[in-house]
Short mmCIF file of C-alpha atoms in Angstrom, two decimals:
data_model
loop_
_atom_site.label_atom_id
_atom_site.label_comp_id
_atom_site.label_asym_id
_atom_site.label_seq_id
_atom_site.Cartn_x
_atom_site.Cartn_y
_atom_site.Cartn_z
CA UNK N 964 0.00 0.00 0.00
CA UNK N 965 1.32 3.69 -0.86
CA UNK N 966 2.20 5.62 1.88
CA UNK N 967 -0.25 8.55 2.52
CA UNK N 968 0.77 12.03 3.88
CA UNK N 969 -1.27 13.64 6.36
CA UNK N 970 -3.52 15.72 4.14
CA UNK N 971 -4.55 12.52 1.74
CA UNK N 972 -4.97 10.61 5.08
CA UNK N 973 -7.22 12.70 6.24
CA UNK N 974 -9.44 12.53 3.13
CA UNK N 975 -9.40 9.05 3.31
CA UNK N 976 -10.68 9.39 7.00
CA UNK N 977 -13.39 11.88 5.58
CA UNK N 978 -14.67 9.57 2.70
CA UNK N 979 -14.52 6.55 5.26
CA UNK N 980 -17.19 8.80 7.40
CA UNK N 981 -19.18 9.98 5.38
CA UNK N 982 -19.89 5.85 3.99
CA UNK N 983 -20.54 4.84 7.85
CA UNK N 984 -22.34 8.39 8.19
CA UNK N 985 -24.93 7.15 5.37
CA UNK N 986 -25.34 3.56 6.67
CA UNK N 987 -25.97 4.95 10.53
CA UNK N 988 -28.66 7.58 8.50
CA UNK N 989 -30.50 4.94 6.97
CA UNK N 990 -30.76 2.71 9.73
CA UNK N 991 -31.88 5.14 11.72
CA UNK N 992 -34.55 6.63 9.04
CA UNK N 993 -36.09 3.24 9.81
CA UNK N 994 -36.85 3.72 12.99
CA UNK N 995 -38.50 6.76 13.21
CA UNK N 996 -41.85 7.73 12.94
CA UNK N 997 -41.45 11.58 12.81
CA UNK N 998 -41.35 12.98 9.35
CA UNK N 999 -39.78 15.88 10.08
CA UNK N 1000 -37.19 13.67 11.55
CA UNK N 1001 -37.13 11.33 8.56
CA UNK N 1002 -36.56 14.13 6.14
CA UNK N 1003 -33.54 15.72 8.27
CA UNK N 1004 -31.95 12.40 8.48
CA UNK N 1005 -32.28 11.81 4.74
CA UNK N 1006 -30.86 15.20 4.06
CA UNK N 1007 -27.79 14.26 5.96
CA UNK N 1008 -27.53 10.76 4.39
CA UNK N 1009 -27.52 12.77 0.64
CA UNK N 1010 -24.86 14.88 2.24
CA UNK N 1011 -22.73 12.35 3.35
CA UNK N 1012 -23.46 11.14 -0.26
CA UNK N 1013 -21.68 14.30 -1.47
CA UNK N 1014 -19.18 14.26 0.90
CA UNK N 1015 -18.33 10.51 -0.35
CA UNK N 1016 -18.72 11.40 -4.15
CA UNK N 1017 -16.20 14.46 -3.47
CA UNK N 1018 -13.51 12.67 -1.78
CA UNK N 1019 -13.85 9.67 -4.46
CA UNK N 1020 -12.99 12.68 -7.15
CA UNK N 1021 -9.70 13.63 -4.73
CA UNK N 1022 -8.50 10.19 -4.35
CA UNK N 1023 -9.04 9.81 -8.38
CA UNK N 1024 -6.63 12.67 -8.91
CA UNK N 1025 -4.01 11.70 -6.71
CA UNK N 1026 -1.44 9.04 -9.07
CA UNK N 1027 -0.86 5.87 -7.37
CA UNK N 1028 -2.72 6.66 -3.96
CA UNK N 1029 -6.38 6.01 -4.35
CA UNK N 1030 -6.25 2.08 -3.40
CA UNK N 1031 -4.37 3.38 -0.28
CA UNK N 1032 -7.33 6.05 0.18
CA UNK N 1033 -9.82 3.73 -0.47
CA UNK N 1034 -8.53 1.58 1.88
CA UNK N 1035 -7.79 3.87 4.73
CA UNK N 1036 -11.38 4.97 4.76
CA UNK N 1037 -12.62 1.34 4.72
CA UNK N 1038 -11.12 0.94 8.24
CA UNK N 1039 -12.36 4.29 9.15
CA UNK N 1040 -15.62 3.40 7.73
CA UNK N 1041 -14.98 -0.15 9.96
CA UNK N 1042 -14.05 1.74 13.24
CA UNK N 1043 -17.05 4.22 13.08
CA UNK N 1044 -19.91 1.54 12.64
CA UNK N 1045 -18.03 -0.28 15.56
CA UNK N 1046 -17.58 2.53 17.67
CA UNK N 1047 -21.94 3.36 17.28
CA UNK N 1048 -21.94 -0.27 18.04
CA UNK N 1049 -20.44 0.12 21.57
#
């Protein structure tokens, strides 16, 4: 794996959040009745969305380092979910 400076590290610990942020906002869509609720949790899953489409764009740019991104933020994505798990 490529070694990452700080900067693309920290986008790959951005897009990593903002995949667990979309899975935690759909989950939790689920279980609520409130539609005013619903719809501010489904505006912050499209963000994350965004967020996620953005740093995929980054990574793309960056020669040789977006496996390494893509990886880094599939831990991050890992540690997140566990972490709302605990």
């Amino acid at each position: 794996m490529a070694e990452l400076t700080e900067l693309e590290e920290k986008v790959a610990e951005v897009y990593g959040l903002a995949q667990a942020a979309q899975n935690v906002t759909q989950k939790v869509k689920g279980l609520v009745q409130d539609d005013e609720i619903g719809s501010l949790l489904q505006r912050m899953h499209d963000e994350a969305a965004q967020t996620e489409e953005r740093c995929e764009e980054v990574a793309g740019e960056l020669d040789g380092k977006k496996t390494a991104i893509q990886e880094k933020a599939r831990e991050t994505k890992q540690e997140a979910e566990q972490m709302m798990k605990d």
